């Protein structure tokens, strides 16, 4: 059903074709010619045995018999001598304008579907054949010869012609080879075809119709995009600009194309008639809602008279109207948001004008459909809207027809949906319809959950710390009691100092790890925090296990050291590579050493050497044995001690390194206690230019065999 305004119905229809016994019921009006001198309108039809002469003042139509030729468009042309020509299948007919008698002319070679012709110079015409290309026709000689494939011309199927008198150029539209331009001055053909990699080439290789606008541009109805425009003054490789339905065309199939005296382009399509203003590229579309009797046009049967009458051929007749009688719709359309649905469930709230009450949804309710209505009853199928979901869409979207807009998988957040409406003539109402939408995030993305999680992690960390501290105190008490029983004052003193220093060492390392976990929580990197916390728990467990005895397996110490380095690498986003190597002659499972002597030097290499590098660093740790002495080499390619010290002095907040001090004191006590060298030698590394390229630390540590330790521990 269409609702139309009776004051806006300029379209009229006139039946023309003869319906006698010999009339083909499939005949369709295909071409027109206005004889202004005799006030006659000549009309031809496809698959018809007649052509028609309409007396313009009276509207009386006379049918003139001719030989029936199937599927021919029968276009008309008046030459410079006033001779009227009709294309008629295998030849052309000269029509006597007084008696309507026909004089036939045929080419010297076979021709099929001759449908159009153009005069390119006085007495010289180009005749187009769908099946056999182009012909030169000079009736005064007489001569009717095929145009050979030379001077740029290629024989191909031709479906449209247009003579541009101002440029002395004949445009030739083809079925599949784009368009040719014949330059009558240079006597040369130029071919323009589409190119997928050149947006400034013609938009398609089938050219159905051609027209020249008032500004001198050539326009082409092309398949498959719609329209292309040619600029004579542009570079030939960038002379075309194309227009599609995205720019407002009603259809990509444009059958007819003409220019009216006001400079507007008119086109017939599969979806009605449209006009285009070339200066603004504004398109107006006319359909049944505007009173158009027919809307499906498949032929290039469009004609415009000097008095602004637009004539379009259709089945059995033609429709016509005056282009200046088409009054635009100036009534602003209304816009109503009818409903809001979440998974097809209505949640419509009370409205106030065009502003609806805010909608609050859970994170699971993220499939939203907004139903709307545009209030304009003239050609309502041409109503259009623009909409935008602020907070999600970066630009406005436009659509014609339909009554719903849907959004799927919307993330939690605050949004404002806005919509504008336009009537059938593209007149936009500036008043927006809008609604605020708030989708609440899940509980695990809210602030209170992050605070709770941080409190739980802090509680677990504190529990580990308190447990380790308590165990350390208990071990110290038991060891102190045993040393008092043995009454070995000096040994007792050394043992107590060693336990106290180890008790100090464990909280220091835990403090550094807690700082790293806290930083990941602060920057909201939950995955990294979880991974770091898992590794930290493993490391704490190993530290607790190691702290139960004075010595640990070398294998266990190496594993603990690797775990610590992995945590530091994760913490600093893999800013360095590392390698831990053990000599083939050393079995780590067969020896024990004092725990936590190596880690502080590794930590120092990472923090004060590698972390100041701009590029990725490298850490190399090697274990070897010489007798009962363990040799540990820690080498980095950091900035060196001098540079590290300079950087540390410039920092506003300096990091206090307690681990190195504690480890040095432990090594001094161990050396006195065991009467063996326990020492660390630190050397700076330089390149050939004398620039610092890293640091090497060589540790000399006591090494005991597992069997010896086991026997000592079993003594009563």
XYZ file of C-alpha atoms in Angstrom:
716
model
C 0.000 0.000 0.000
C 1.273 3.507 -0.890
C 0.062 6.772 0.637
C 0.436 9.608 -1.883
C -0.188 13.334 -1.967
C -2.645 14.173 -4.804
C -0.994 17.588 -5.200
C 2.326 15.921 -5.996
C 1.277 13.652 -8.913
C 2.778 15.093 -12.142
C 3.300 11.681 -13.778
C 1.004 10.753 -16.695
C 0.781 7.758 -19.003
C -0.132 7.579 -22.702
C -0.931 4.375 -24.555
C 0.618 4.354 -28.042
C 1.182 0.919 -29.532
C -1.301 -0.480 -32.040
C -3.205 -3.536 -30.751
C -4.346 -5.073 -33.998
C -3.933 -8.696 -34.924
C -0.359 -8.314 -36.073
C 0.729 -6.446 -32.973
C 3.143 -8.404 -30.780
C 1.910 -8.267 -27.194
C 5.532 -8.021 -26.007
C 6.218 -4.775 -27.896
C 7.771 -2.012 -25.814
C 8.365 1.650 -26.685
C 12.103 2.111 -27.210
C 12.920 5.490 -28.848
C 11.558 8.989 -29.531
C 12.276 11.951 -31.785
C 10.695 15.435 -31.584
C 10.112 17.094 -34.980
C 9.602 20.669 -33.760
C 9.065 22.026 -37.270
C 6.050 19.816 -38.044
C 5.068 19.412 -34.336
C 5.330 15.645 -34.584
C 6.715 13.060 -32.145
C 8.158 9.931 -33.761
C 7.981 6.765 -31.670
C 9.472 3.332 -32.312
C 9.065 0.070 -30.439
C 10.983 -3.156 -29.989
C 9.511 -6.200 -31.778
C 6.842 -4.191 -33.579
C 5.581 -3.999 -37.157
C 4.860 -0.274 -36.930
C 6.391 3.011 -35.998
C 4.188 5.784 -34.659
C 3.713 9.497 -35.357
C 2.024 11.568 -32.647
C 0.616 15.002 -33.427
C 1.910 16.958 -30.433
C -0.825 19.659 -30.263
C -3.737 17.184 -30.492
C -2.170 14.024 -29.069
C -3.480 11.944 -31.981
C -1.245 8.955 -32.777
C -0.925 7.431 -36.238
C 0.661 3.988 -36.772
C 2.820 3.509 -39.908
C 3.477 -0.011 -41.125
C 7.011 -1.222 -41.679
C 8.741 -4.548 -41.914
C 8.794 -6.294 -38.534
C 12.307 -6.786 -37.131
C 12.597 -8.543 -33.739
C 14.561 -7.219 -30.755
C 15.724 -3.955 -32.338
C 15.671 -0.622 -30.483
C 14.872 1.453 -33.650
C 16.528 4.747 -32.669
C 15.923 7.968 -34.645
C 18.295 10.647 -35.994
C 17.871 13.912 -37.940
C 20.884 14.828 -40.120
C 22.086 18.338 -41.019
C 19.946 18.346 -44.195
C 16.748 17.669 -42.239
C 16.496 14.034 -43.297
C 14.932 11.764 -40.667
C 16.537 8.326 -40.236
C 15.247 5.216 -38.449
C 17.546 2.333 -37.499
C 15.786 -0.888 -38.399
C 17.680 -4.123 -37.767
C 19.659 -4.943 -40.891
C 19.705 -1.431 -42.330
C 18.476 2.133 -41.937
C 15.282 3.753 -43.248
C 14.942 7.308 -44.522
C 11.486 8.544 -43.406
C 9.699 11.148 -45.499
C 8.490 13.728 -42.972
C 5.482 14.604 -45.138
C 4.260 11.230 -46.446
C 5.975 8.868 -43.946
C 7.181 6.666 -46.781
C 10.389 4.679 -46.228
C 13.562 4.423 -48.334
C 15.831 1.560 -47.279
C 19.636 1.573 -47.136
C 21.690 -1.540 -46.357
C 25.435 -2.010 -45.704
C 27.631 -3.802 -48.212
C 28.366 -6.534 -45.664
C 26.135 -8.430 -43.298
C 24.776 -6.473 -40.319
C 22.486 -7.519 -37.503
C 20.631 -5.462 -34.904
C 21.426 -2.025 -36.263
C 19.959 0.170 -33.521
C 21.566 3.657 -33.487
C 23.446 6.191 -35.625
C 25.174 9.591 -35.281
C 26.333 12.231 -37.773
C 30.008 13.040 -37.090
C 30.434 15.438 -40.049
C 28.045 16.776 -42.736
C 26.805 13.802 -44.747
C 28.969 11.268 -42.880
C 27.386 9.058 -40.220
C 28.408 6.249 -37.904
C 25.899 3.386 -37.672
C 26.039 1.007 -34.686
C 25.242 -2.699 -34.869
C 24.973 -4.883 -31.806
C 26.232 -7.877 -33.754
C 28.765 -6.397 -36.210
C 30.280 -3.252 -34.694
C 30.379 0.085 -36.554
C 29.725 1.216 -40.146
C 30.443 4.395 -42.124
C 27.263 5.568 -43.856
C 27.384 8.319 -46.504
C 23.986 8.339 -48.240
C 24.937 10.998 -50.809
C 27.718 8.877 -52.395
C 26.156 6.338 -51.653
C 28.444 4.309 -49.316
C 27.640 1.973 -46.401
C 30.825 0.144 -45.312
C 32.062 -1.601 -42.142
C 34.659 0.335 -40.134
C 37.863 -1.732 -40.129
C 39.769 -2.609 -36.938
C 42.373 0.134 -37.172
C 43.206 3.551 -35.746
C 42.420 2.240 -32.284
C 39.080 0.633 -33.136
C 38.428 -3.010 -32.203
C 35.378 -4.771 -33.609
C 33.065 -5.555 -30.709
C 29.398 -5.481 -29.706
C 28.081 -1.902 -29.489
C 25.004 -0.944 -27.403
C 25.076 2.879 -27.151
C 26.190 5.994 -29.070
C 26.448 9.681 -28.147
C 27.806 12.549 -30.276
C 29.492 15.359 -28.315
C 29.434 18.252 -30.745
C 31.434 20.613 -28.491
C 34.360 18.156 -28.266
C 33.872 16.696 -31.777
C 33.887 13.271 -30.150
C 31.650 10.239 -30.615
C 31.257 8.040 -27.529
C 30.653 4.346 -28.251
C 29.393 2.121 -25.438
C 30.082 -1.617 -25.704
C 28.887 -4.845 -24.123
C 32.190 -5.897 -22.562
C 35.024 -3.602 -23.720
C 34.188 -0.425 -21.831
C 33.762 2.711 -23.927
C 35.480 4.024 -27.076
C 35.867 7.702 -27.960
C 36.188 8.581 -31.640
C 38.022 11.892 -32.090
C 36.611 13.218 -35.362
C 39.382 15.816 -35.681
C 42.234 13.287 -35.302
C 40.283 10.420 -36.912
C 41.375 8.174 -34.027
C 39.631 5.839 -31.566
C 40.530 5.728 -27.828
C 39.432 2.872 -25.582
C 38.696 3.198 -21.823
C 38.191 0.051 -19.761
C 37.733 -0.666 -16.052
C 40.705 -1.554 -13.869
C 40.430 -3.059 -10.391
C 43.571 -1.254 -9.185
C 42.683 2.150 -10.626
C 39.732 3.892 -8.883
C 39.826 6.624 -11.540
C 39.128 4.250 -14.452
C 35.598 3.769 -15.808
C 33.458 1.802 -13.351
C 32.494 -1.079 -15.646
C 32.982 -2.595 -19.095
C 29.309 -2.575 -20.156
C 28.029 0.894 -21.060
C 24.232 0.977 -21.570
C 23.688 4.700 -22.226
C 25.620 7.977 -22.499
C 24.817 11.679 -22.044
C 26.690 15.006 -21.953
C 25.809 17.437 -19.134
C 25.659 21.241 -19.271
C 29.179 21.533 -17.806
C 30.723 19.447 -20.595
C 31.210 16.209 -18.647
C 30.367 12.885 -20.304
C 28.269 10.498 -18.169
C 27.955 6.737 -18.632
C 25.460 4.187 -17.306
C 27.842 1.327 -16.527
C 27.516 -2.216 -15.291
C 27.938 -3.167 -12.497
C 28.329 -0.056 -10.312
C 25.939 2.593 -11.687
C 27.439 5.830 -13.070
C 30.836 7.059 -14.258
C 31.761 10.613 -15.276
C 34.534 11.621 -17.707
C 36.497 14.887 -17.522
C 38.039 15.886 -20.865
C 40.616 18.078 -19.108
C 41.948 15.406 -16.731
C 44.754 12.931 -17.269
C 43.321 10.026 -19.354
C 44.405 7.531 -16.681
C 42.547 9.491 -13.980
C 39.684 11.077 -15.919
C 36.776 9.023 -14.525
C 34.874 9.415 -11.257
C 32.358 6.695 -10.377
C 29.173 6.837 -8.308
C 27.304 3.930 -6.715
C 24.306 3.276 -4.507
C 26.486 4.272 -1.546
C 26.501 7.832 -2.964
C 22.686 7.809 -3.264
C 21.882 6.128 -6.600
C 18.564 4.233 -6.375
C 19.927 1.247 -8.309
C 23.146 -0.019 -9.861
C 21.198 -0.901 -13.039
C 20.676 2.324 -15.010
C 18.973 1.684 -18.340
C 18.530 5.217 -19.704
C 20.440 8.482 -19.227
C 19.616 12.028 -20.483
C 20.277 15.689 -19.569
C 17.449 18.242 -19.283
C 17.691 21.960 -20.272
C 18.350 22.897 -16.618
C 21.489 20.724 -16.541
C 20.023 17.905 -14.429
C 20.687 14.279 -15.294
C 17.673 11.957 -15.490
C 17.949 8.198 -15.344
C 15.599 5.233 -15.647
C 16.374 2.238 -13.421
C 14.923 -1.045 -12.232
C 13.552 0.906 -9.277
C 11.867 3.958 -10.758
C 13.201 7.243 -12.119
C 15.816 9.489 -10.517
C 17.334 12.906 -11.121
C 20.856 14.021 -10.295
C 22.249 17.532 -9.904
C 25.846 17.225 -11.251
C 27.021 20.359 -9.439
C 25.995 19.099 -5.966
C 25.576 15.387 -6.669
C 22.187 15.405 -4.953
C 19.887 12.573 -6.036
C 16.071 12.531 -5.987
C 14.265 9.255 -6.454
C 10.694 8.752 -7.732
C 8.695 5.519 -7.315
C 5.102 4.374 -7.013
C 4.795 6.338 -3.786
C 5.259 9.492 -5.879
C 2.550 8.378 -8.309
C 4.853 6.804 -10.884
C 2.710 4.347 -12.944
C 5.657 2.094 -13.768
C 8.949 1.615 -11.942
C 10.860 -1.075 -13.865
C 12.746 0.275 -16.890
C 15.059 -2.107 -18.768
C 15.653 -0.130 -22.014
C 17.514 3.072 -22.825
C 14.195 4.686 -23.856
C 14.533 8.068 -22.143
C 13.892 11.323 -24.018
C 13.761 14.967 -22.837
C 12.226 17.763 -24.872
C 13.367 21.424 -24.974
C 10.300 22.417 -22.902
C 11.451 20.207 -19.956
C 9.150 17.277 -20.696
C 10.677 13.946 -19.615
C 9.429 10.938 -21.628
C 10.197 7.333 -20.701
C 9.109 4.371 -22.837
C 7.406 1.382 -21.255
C 5.088 -1.486 -22.223
C 2.531 -0.354 -24.863
C 3.170 3.356 -24.359
C 5.115 5.932 -22.441
C 4.894 7.989 -19.259
C 5.708 11.675 -19.251
C 5.977 14.635 -16.892
C 7.458 18.118 -16.724
C 10.649 18.136 -14.669
C 9.804 21.558 -13.246
C 6.486 20.291 -11.850
C 8.179 17.924 -9.392
C 7.769 19.652 -6.010
C 10.027 18.358 -3.212
C 8.565 17.163 0.068
C 9.358 19.945 2.574
C 7.602 18.385 5.578
C 10.037 17.336 8.283
C 9.621 13.665 9.225
C 8.897 12.562 12.760
C 10.942 9.919 14.561
C 9.782 7.639 17.360
C 11.752 4.962 19.199
C 9.002 2.372 19.576
C 10.721 -0.240 21.689
C 14.007 -1.489 23.101
C 14.530 -5.240 23.169
C 17.188 -7.343 24.867
C 17.341 -10.815 23.317
C 13.870 -10.081 21.814
C 12.464 -9.170 25.251
C 10.952 -5.705 25.530
C 12.372 -3.422 28.231
C 10.696 -0.214 27.016
C 10.714 2.575 29.631
C 8.672 5.744 29.928
C 9.644 8.423 27.424
C 9.730 12.181 27.521
C 9.537 13.554 23.979
C 12.428 12.130 22.007
C 14.577 11.470 25.115
C 13.922 8.062 26.698
C 14.660 7.141 30.295
C 18.130 5.587 30.762
C 18.373 1.823 30.349
C 20.465 -0.168 32.821
C 21.530 -3.696 31.887
C 23.764 -6.454 33.204
C 26.858 -7.567 31.311
C 24.918 -10.623 30.047
C 22.239 -8.398 28.444
C 24.463 -7.275 25.596
C 22.282 -8.050 22.540
C 20.181 -4.924 22.001
C 17.579 -4.169 19.315
C 16.117 -0.677 18.948
C 12.786 -0.474 17.053
C 11.858 2.867 15.505
C 9.340 4.509 13.162
C 9.829 7.410 10.735
C 6.637 9.456 10.430
C 6.378 10.351 6.743
C 3.688 8.778 4.567
C 4.823 10.044 1.159
C 6.892 7.247 -0.388
C 7.689 5.831 3.061
C 9.941 3.168 1.564
C 12.376 6.009 0.757
C 12.562 7.253 4.347
C 16.041 6.968 5.813
C 17.783 7.305 9.162
C 21.275 7.960 10.493
C 22.271 6.468 13.829
C 25.265 6.227 16.103
C 26.008 4.486 19.396
C 28.308 6.967 21.141
C 30.961 5.080 23.051
C 30.987 2.279 20.463
C 30.564 3.702 16.925
C 33.180 6.098 15.574
C 30.923 7.522 12.834
C 27.268 7.740 11.840
C 25.660 4.896 9.886
C 22.901 5.438 7.305
C 20.162 3.094 6.205
C 16.941 3.270 4.165
C 13.924 1.121 4.884
C 13.640 -1.184 7.858
C 12.502 -0.382 11.354
C 15.173 -1.903 13.615
C 18.835 -1.425 14.522
C 20.684 -4.178 16.420
C 23.946 -4.323 18.366
C 25.515 -7.606 19.471
C 28.154 -8.446 22.086
C 28.290 -4.915 23.482
C 31.026 -4.622 26.138
C 30.207 -3.104 29.555
C 30.192 0.687 29.577
C 28.153 3.871 29.227
C 26.578 4.567 25.811
C 24.205 7.055 24.179
C 22.213 5.920 21.145
C 21.337 8.786 18.775
C 19.175 8.758 15.644
C 18.094 11.274 12.949
C 15.376 10.816 10.289
C 14.934 12.028 6.684
C 11.846 11.974 4.448
C 11.574 10.523 0.956
C 13.295 13.569 -0.596
C 16.241 13.437 1.803
C 15.092 16.307 4.052
C 16.623 15.683 7.501
C 14.920 16.581 10.767
C 17.663 18.072 12.989
C 15.938 16.893 16.189
C 17.605 13.755 17.536
C 15.981 10.830 19.281
C 18.377 9.527 21.913
C 18.618 7.189 24.856
C 21.334 6.479 27.452
C 22.336 2.843 27.918
C 24.475 1.590 30.818
C 25.783 -1.999 30.804
C 27.199 -2.921 34.210
C 30.478 -4.867 34.202
C 30.733 -8.315 35.861
C 31.790 -8.391 39.498
C 35.346 -9.450 38.630
C 35.856 -6.214 36.688
C 34.659 -3.888 39.456
C 36.812 -1.854 41.834
C 35.656 -3.568 45.014
C 36.690 -6.955 43.574
C 40.189 -5.696 42.761
C 40.484 -4.350 46.319
C 39.297 -7.664 47.760
C 41.692 -9.627 45.565
C 44.554 -7.350 46.545
C 43.692 -7.852 50.233
C 43.631 -11.636 49.822
C 46.968 -11.690 48.015
C 48.487 -9.417 50.651
C 47.122 -11.708 53.387
C 48.641 -14.785 51.762
C 51.968 -13.041 51.345
C 51.945 -11.894 54.959
C 51.087 -15.421 56.107
C 54.061 -16.841 54.171
C 56.305 -14.204 55.619
C 55.050 -14.734 59.182
C 55.306 -18.509 58.845
C 58.887 -18.302 57.583
C 59.826 -15.861 60.311
C 58.276 -18.095 62.995
C 60.038 -21.187 61.677
C 63.313 -19.341 61.541
C 62.931 -18.214 65.152
C 62.144 -21.768 66.251
C 65.135 -23.188 64.426
C 67.393 -20.554 65.932
C 66.129 -21.426 69.419
C 66.767 -25.164 68.969
C 70.212 -24.634 67.509
C 71.099 -22.219 70.284
C 70.081 -24.819 72.890
C 72.253 -27.489 71.264
C 75.229 -25.172 71.078
C 74.900 -24.315 74.790
C 74.995 -28.018 75.629
C 78.211 -28.489 73.660
C 79.767 -25.526 75.538
C 81.764 -24.536 72.497
C 81.636 -20.794 72.908
C 83.378 -19.778 69.736
C 81.519 -22.277 67.594
C 78.316 -21.338 69.373
C 78.914 -17.664 68.638
C 79.612 -18.326 64.940
C 76.533 -20.560 64.683
C 74.276 -17.930 66.259
C 75.644 -15.225 63.949
C 75.083 -17.439 60.947
C 71.462 -18.181 61.929
C 70.740 -14.540 62.547
C 72.142 -13.534 59.169
C 70.093 -16.235 57.412
C 66.994 -15.088 59.221
C 67.711 -11.624 57.876
C 68.321 -12.952 54.361
C 64.918 -14.593 53.865
C 62.770 -11.494 54.670
C 64.975 -9.400 52.351
C 64.316 -11.656 49.362
C 60.581 -11.931 50.190
C 60.349 -8.125 50.334
C 61.700 -7.856 46.761
C 59.221 -10.452 45.478
C 56.276 -8.769 47.209
C 57.194 -5.506 45.518
C 57.017 -7.206 42.098
C 53.616 -8.816 42.781
C 52.277 -5.510 44.093
C 53.353 -3.738 40.873
C 51.477 -6.210 38.654
C 48.327 -5.755 40.763
C 48.616 -1.970 40.560
C 48.866 -1.984 36.726
C 45.889 -4.427 36.568
C 47.916 -7.204 34.887
C 46.043 -10.094 36.525
C 47.533 -12.855 34.365
C 51.105 -11.748 35.067
C 50.332 -11.362 38.781
C 48.866 -14.881 38.905
C 51.871 -16.409 37.120
C 54.302 -14.490 39.302
C 52.452 -15.495 42.475
C 52.556 -19.187 41.459
C 56.299 -19.062 40.873
C 56.727 -17.081 44.113
C 54.835 -19.756 46.085
C 57.122 -22.444 44.673
C 60.170 -20.376 45.499
C 58.982 -19.709 49.073
C 58.412 -23.406 49.581
C 61.935 -24.201 48.403
C 63.365 -21.439 50.577
C 61.442 -22.854 53.579
C 62.679 -26.356 52.804
C 66.252 -25.092 52.400
C 66.097 -23.153 55.647
C 65.497 -26.326 57.677
C 69.164 -27.266 57.385
C 72.530 -25.581 57.239
C 73.248 -27.098 53.845
C 71.278 -27.985 50.762
C 71.922 -30.091 47.721
C 73.731 -28.194 45.010
C 71.012 -29.455 42.649
C 68.313 -27.877 44.843
C 70.226 -24.603 45.075
C 70.561 -24.476 41.258
C 66.826 -25.151 40.837
C 65.999 -22.409 43.364
C 68.343 -20.033 41.543
C 66.706 -20.822 38.174
C 63.260 -20.216 39.666
C 64.387 -16.849 41.009
C 65.818 -15.832 37.598
C 62.563 -16.882 35.894
C 60.641 -14.627 38.284
C 62.926 -11.695 37.538
C 62.668 -12.334 33.778
C 58.855 -12.356 34.030
C 58.907 -9.263 36.175
C 61.039 -7.308 33.671
C 59.160 -8.579 30.579
C 62.015 -10.748 29.249
C 64.483 -7.897 28.981
C 67.376 -10.348 29.250
C 68.290 -13.906 28.312
C 70.027 -16.223 30.748
C 71.908 -19.527 30.756
C 72.837 -21.756 33.707
C 75.523 -24.308 32.880
C 77.072 -27.179 34.894
C 80.391 -28.801 33.930
C 80.223 -32.450 32.934
C 82.546 -33.426 35.798
C 80.184 -31.973 38.430
C 77.169 -33.990 39.676
C 74.907 -31.455 41.497
C 72.996 -34.256 43.238
C 76.174 -35.521 44.955
C 77.212 -32.324 46.789
C 75.786 -29.861 49.277
C 76.579 -26.176 49.841
C 75.507 -23.312 52.079
C 72.192 -21.921 50.712
C 71.500 -18.392 49.404
C 75.129 -17.411 48.764
C 74.876 -17.179 44.979
C 71.456 -15.486 44.569
C 72.459 -12.010 45.850
C 75.201 -11.727 43.210
C 72.776 -12.835 40.484
C 70.272 -10.269 41.762
C 72.950 -7.572 41.706
C 73.867 -8.448 38.084
C 70.222 -8.144 37.020
C 69.299 -4.976 38.951
C 72.472 -2.935 38.600
C 73.905 -4.303 35.374
C 71.315 -5.597 32.935
C 68.357 -3.390 33.809
C 70.210 -0.219 32.772
C 70.836 -1.557 29.265
C 68.721 -0.096 26.453
C 68.865 -3.359 24.498
C 68.259 -6.919 25.602
C 70.860 -8.236 28.070
C 72.466 -11.591 28.682
C 73.261 -13.414 31.953
C 75.590 -16.439 31.997
C 76.110 -18.632 35.149
C 78.573 -21.539 35.154
C 79.211 -24.149 37.886
C 82.468 -26.115 38.036
C 84.426 -28.054 40.714
C 88.061 -28.072 41.745
C 88.668 -30.601 44.502
C 86.140 -29.738 47.228
C 85.830 -26.155 46.084
C 82.854 -24.998 44.025
C 83.675 -22.330 41.416
C 80.716 -20.210 40.355
C 81.147 -17.648 37.560
C 78.414 -15.024 37.104
C 78.912 -12.909 33.977
C 76.620 -10.207 32.551
C 76.884 -7.751 29.667
C 75.410 -4.873 31.695
C 76.614 -1.280 32.042
C 79.422 -2.015 34.507
C 79.903 -0.969 38.137
C 81.000 2.595 37.441
C 78.001 3.348 35.253
C 75.618 1.617 37.689
C 76.978 3.677 40.573
C 76.557 6.895 38.571
C 72.949 6.034 37.746
C 72.193 5.155 41.348
C 73.568 8.492 42.596
C 71.293 10.381 40.161
C 68.129 8.577 41.255
C 65.777 10.406 43.584
C 65.015 7.186 45.490
C 67.880 4.739 45.897
C 67.327 1.024 46.293
C 69.070 -0.340 49.406
C 70.879 -3.618 48.646
C 70.959 -5.498 51.986
C 71.551 -8.882 50.308
C 75.146 -8.147 49.261
C 76.078 -6.925 52.750
C 74.504 -9.912 54.469
C 76.114 -12.352 52.025
C 79.553 -10.788 52.530
C 79.201 -11.181 56.317
C 78.077 -14.787 55.903
C 81.059 -15.582 53.683
C 83.435 -14.058 56.271
C 81.953 -16.170 59.086
C 81.987 -19.323 56.925
C 85.644 -18.769 56.092
C 86.517 -18.454 59.775
C 84.337 -21.361 60.772
C 85.569 -23.830 58.133
C 89.117 -22.493 57.780
C 88.769 -22.545 54.001
C 88.643 -19.700 51.469
C 85.079 -18.453 50.997
C 85.323 -15.373 48.800
C 83.948 -13.377 45.887
C 86.074 -11.636 43.263
C 84.361 -8.956 41.121
C 85.947 -7.768 37.866
C 84.719 -5.208 35.291
C 84.818 -6.225 31.630
C 85.939 -3.787 28.900
C 86.031 -3.899 25.127
C 88.986 -2.963 22.935
C 88.002 0.718 23.135
C 88.078 0.712 26.914
C 84.295 0.881 27.291
C 82.579 -1.136 30.016
C 80.749 -4.151 28.556
C 79.731 -5.999 31.737
C 80.856 -7.561 35.005
C 82.224 -10.980 35.993
C 81.851 -12.353 39.548
C 83.872 -15.429 40.538
C 82.721 -17.147 43.737
C 84.804 -19.693 45.617
C 82.553 -21.756 47.928
C 83.102 -24.846 50.118
C 81.664 -28.050 48.718
C 80.865 -31.176 50.729
C 79.927 -34.625 49.530
C 76.447 -35.828 50.410
C 77.811 -39.024 52.043
C 80.040 -37.057 54.459
C 77.204 -34.804 55.534
C 74.881 -37.784 56.040
C 77.397 -39.584 58.286
C 77.973 -36.440 60.357
C 74.246 -35.938 60.878
C 73.843 -39.548 62.157
C 76.398 -39.178 64.949
C 74.880 -39.549 68.448
